Coordinates of C-alpha atoms in Angstrom, one line a residue:
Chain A
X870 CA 129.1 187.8 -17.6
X871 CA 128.8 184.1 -18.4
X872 CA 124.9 183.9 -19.6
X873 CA 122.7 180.5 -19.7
X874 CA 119.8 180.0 -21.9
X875 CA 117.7 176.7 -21.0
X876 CA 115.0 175.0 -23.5
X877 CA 112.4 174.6 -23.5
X878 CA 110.6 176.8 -21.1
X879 CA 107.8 174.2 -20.7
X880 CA 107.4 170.7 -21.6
X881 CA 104.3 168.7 -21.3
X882 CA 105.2 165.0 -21.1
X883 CA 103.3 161.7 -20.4
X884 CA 104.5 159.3 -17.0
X885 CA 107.0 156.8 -18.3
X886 CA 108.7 159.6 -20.9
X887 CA 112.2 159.9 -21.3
X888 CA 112.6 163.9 -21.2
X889 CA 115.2 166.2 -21.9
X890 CA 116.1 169.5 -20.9
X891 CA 119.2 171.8 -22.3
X892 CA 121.3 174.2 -21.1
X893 CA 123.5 176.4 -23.0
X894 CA 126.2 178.3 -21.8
X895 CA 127.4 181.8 -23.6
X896 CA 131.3 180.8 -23.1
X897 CA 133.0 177.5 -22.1
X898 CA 132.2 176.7 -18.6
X899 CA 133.8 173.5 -18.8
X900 CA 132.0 171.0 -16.7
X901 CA 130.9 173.8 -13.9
X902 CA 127.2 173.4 -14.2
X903 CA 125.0 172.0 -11.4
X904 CA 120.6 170.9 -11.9
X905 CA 118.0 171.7 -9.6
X906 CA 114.6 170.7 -8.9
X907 CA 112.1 173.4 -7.2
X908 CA 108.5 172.1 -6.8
X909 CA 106.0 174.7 -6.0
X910 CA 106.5 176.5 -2.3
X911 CA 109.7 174.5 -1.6
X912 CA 113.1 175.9 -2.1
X913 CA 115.8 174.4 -5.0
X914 CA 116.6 170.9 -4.3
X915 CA 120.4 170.2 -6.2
X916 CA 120.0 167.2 -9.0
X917 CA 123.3 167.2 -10.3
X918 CA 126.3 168.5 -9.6
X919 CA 129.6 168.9 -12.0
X920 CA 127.6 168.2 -15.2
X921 CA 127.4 164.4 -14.4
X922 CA 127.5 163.8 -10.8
X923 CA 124.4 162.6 -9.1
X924 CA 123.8 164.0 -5.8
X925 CA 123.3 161.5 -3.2
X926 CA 119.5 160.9 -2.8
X927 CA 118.3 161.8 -6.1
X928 CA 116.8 158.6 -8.1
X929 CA 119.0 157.4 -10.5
X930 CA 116.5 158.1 -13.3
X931 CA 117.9 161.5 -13.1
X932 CA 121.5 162.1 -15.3
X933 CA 123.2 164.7 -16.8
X934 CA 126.0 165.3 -19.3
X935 CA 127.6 167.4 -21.5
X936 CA 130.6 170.2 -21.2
X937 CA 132.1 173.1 -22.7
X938 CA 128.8 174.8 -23.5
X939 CA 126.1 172.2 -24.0
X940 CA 124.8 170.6 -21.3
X941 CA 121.4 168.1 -20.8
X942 CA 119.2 166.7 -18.0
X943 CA 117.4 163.7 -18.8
X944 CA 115.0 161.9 -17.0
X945 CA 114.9 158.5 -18.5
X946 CA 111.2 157.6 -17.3
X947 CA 109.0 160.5 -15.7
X948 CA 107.4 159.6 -12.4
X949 CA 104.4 161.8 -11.1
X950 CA 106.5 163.3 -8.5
X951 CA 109.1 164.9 -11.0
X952 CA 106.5 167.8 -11.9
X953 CA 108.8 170.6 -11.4
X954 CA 110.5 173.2 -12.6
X955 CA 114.1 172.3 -13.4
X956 CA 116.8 175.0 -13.4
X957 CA 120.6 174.8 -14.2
X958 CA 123.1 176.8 -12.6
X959 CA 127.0 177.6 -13.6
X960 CA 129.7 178.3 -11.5
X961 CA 132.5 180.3 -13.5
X962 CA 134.8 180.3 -10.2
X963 CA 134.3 179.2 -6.6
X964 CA 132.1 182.1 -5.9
X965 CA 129.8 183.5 -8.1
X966 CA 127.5 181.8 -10.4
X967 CA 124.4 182.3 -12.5
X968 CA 121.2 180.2 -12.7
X969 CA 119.3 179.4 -16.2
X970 CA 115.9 180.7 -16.3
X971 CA 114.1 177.8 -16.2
X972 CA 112.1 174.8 -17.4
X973 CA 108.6 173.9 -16.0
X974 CA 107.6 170.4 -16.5
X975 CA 104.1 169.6 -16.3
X976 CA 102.1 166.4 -16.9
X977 CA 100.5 165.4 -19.8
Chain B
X1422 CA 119.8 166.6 9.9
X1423 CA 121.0 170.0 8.1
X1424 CA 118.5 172.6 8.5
X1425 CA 118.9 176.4 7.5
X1426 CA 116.3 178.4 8.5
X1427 CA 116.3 182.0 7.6
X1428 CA 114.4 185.0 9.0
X1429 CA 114.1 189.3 9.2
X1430 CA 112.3 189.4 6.0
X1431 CA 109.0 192.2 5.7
X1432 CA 108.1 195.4 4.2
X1433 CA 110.2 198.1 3.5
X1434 CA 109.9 201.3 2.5
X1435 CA 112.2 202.0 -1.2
X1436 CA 115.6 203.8 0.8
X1437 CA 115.3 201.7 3.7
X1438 CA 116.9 198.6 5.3
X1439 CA 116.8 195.1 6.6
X1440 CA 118.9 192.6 8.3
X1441 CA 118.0 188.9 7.1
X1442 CA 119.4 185.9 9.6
X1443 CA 120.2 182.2 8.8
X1444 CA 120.6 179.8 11.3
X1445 CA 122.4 177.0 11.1
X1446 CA 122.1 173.7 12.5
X1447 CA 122.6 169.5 11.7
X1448 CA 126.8 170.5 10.2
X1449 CA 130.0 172.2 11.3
X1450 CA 128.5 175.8 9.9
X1451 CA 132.0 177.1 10.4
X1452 CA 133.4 174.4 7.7
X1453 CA 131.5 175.7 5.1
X1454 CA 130.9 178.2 2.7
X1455 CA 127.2 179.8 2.2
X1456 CA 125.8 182.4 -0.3
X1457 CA 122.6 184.0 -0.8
X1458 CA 120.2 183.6 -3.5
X1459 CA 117.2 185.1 -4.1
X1460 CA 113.8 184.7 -6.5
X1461 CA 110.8 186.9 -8.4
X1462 CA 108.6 185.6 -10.5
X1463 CA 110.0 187.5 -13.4
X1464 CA 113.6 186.8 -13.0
X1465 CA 113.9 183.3 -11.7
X1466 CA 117.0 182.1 -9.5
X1467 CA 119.4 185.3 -8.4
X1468 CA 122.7 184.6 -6.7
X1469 CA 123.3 187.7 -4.6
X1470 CA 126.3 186.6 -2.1
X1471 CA 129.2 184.5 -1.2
X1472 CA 130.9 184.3 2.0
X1473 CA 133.9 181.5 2.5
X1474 CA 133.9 179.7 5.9
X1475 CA 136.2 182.1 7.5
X1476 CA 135.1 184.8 6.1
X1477 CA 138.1 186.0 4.3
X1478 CA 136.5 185.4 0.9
X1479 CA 133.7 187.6 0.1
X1480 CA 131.1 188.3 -3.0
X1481 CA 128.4 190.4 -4.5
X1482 CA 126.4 190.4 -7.7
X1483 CA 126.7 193.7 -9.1
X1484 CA 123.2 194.6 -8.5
X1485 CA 123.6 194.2 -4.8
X1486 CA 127.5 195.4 -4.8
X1487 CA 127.9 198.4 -2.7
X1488 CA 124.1 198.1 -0.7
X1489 CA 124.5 194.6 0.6
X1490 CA 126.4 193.4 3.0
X1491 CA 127.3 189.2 3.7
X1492 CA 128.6 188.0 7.2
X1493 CA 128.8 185.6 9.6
X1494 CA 129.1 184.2 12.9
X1495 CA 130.6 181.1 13.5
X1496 CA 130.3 180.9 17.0
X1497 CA 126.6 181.6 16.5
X1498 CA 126.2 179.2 13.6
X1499 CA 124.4 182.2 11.8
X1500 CA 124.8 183.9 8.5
X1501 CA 123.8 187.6 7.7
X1502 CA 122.9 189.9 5.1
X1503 CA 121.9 193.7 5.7
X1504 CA 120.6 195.5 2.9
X1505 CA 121.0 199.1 2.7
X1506 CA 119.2 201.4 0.0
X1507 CA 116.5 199.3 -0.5
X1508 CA 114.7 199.4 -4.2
X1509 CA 112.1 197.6 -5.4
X1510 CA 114.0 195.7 -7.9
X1511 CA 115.2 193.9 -4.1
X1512 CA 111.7 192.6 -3.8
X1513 CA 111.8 188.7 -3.6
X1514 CA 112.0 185.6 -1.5
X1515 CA 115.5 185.3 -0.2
X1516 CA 116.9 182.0 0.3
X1517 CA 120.6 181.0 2.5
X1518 CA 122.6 178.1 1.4
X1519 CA 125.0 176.4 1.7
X1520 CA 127.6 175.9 -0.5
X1521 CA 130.2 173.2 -1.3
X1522 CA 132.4 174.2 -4.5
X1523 CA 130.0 175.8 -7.3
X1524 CA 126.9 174.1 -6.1
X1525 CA 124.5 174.6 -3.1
X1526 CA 123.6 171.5 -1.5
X1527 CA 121.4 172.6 0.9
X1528 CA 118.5 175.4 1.2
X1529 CA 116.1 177.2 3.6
X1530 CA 112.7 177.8 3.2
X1531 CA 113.2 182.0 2.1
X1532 CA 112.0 184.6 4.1
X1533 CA 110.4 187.5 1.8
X1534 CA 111.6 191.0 1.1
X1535 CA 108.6 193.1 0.0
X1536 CA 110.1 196.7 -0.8
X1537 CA 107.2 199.3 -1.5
X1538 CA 105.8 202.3 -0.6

């Protein structure tokens, strides 16, 4: 089973940051890995889709990148409303996939 | 407006069942894929199952395989999942989606499976 580590498992960052948040796969996933947002009592909102693709809706502050094994979300200037915890998520075929365990972002 | 509203979770006794809904509405439910996921505290995100839009493609994570079962009715716009053999490792909030690809673009609110004696 394809296994994803995300880092860090917190961050603390001040409004106007740029953050970052990894994802590393255990094999080549190639670009099958999708972001999500999930603020407190609300279910997973999708970020990113295919690595790289923003979904429609989500602020353009949000991008992501990377393949193969090494992949990044980046917020390229936090907003009060991004406090969240961000998760990525791999598909190794059409069907069953695996989520990362998780990054909570807080304000600093 | 795509909503997905799920529903049948509750306490269970460890060796029981329950039958979780998802209703559908705001899309062509019959178009489209959908999976389960579910979520604890201590293990995060948890795909459980995949069912394709006719139903011909079918899923499980291997700590459901064999207990759970996915299905759907088009007709009904709904989506299903009974689970069988209930242990308390099954505790958690389960959430339908629906899926397009690898990715689930849209997601209901969870309905909660407490399983405890």
């Amino acid at each position: 089973d394809i296994q994803m580590t995300q880092s860090p498992s917190s961050l603390s960052a001040s409004v106007g940051d740029r953050v970052t948040i990894t994802c590393q796969a255990s094999q080549d996933i190639s670009k099958y890995l999708n972001w999500y947002q999930q603020k407190p009592g609300k279910a997973p909102k999708l970020l990113i889709y295919d690595a790289s693709n923003l979904e429609t809706g989500v602020p353009s502050r949000f991008s992501g990148s990377g393949s193969g094994t090494d992949f990044t979300l980046t917020i390229s200037s936090l907003q009060p409303e991004d406090i969240a915890t961000y998760y990525c998520q791999q598909y190794d075929n059409l069907s069953m996939c695996t989520f990362g365990q998780g990054t909570k972002l807080e304000i600093k | 407006e795509v909503q997905l509203v799920e529903s049948g979770g509750g306490l269970v006794q460890p060796g029981g069942s329950l039958r979780l809904s998802c209703a559908a509405s705001g899309f062509s439910f019959s178009a489209y894929a959908m999976n389960w996921v579910r979520q604890t505290p201590r293990k995060g995100l948890e795909w459980v199952s995949y069912i394709s839009s006719s139903s011909s493609m079918i899923y499980y994570a291997d700590s459901v395989k064999g207990r759970f079962t996915i299905s759907r009715d088009n007709a009904k716009n709904s989506l299903f999942l009974q689970m069988n053999s209930l242990r308390d490792e099954d505790t958690a909030l389960y959430y339908c989606a629906r899926r397009i690809r690898g990715r689930s673009d849209h997601w209901g609110q969870g309905t909660l499976v407490t399983v405890s004696s």
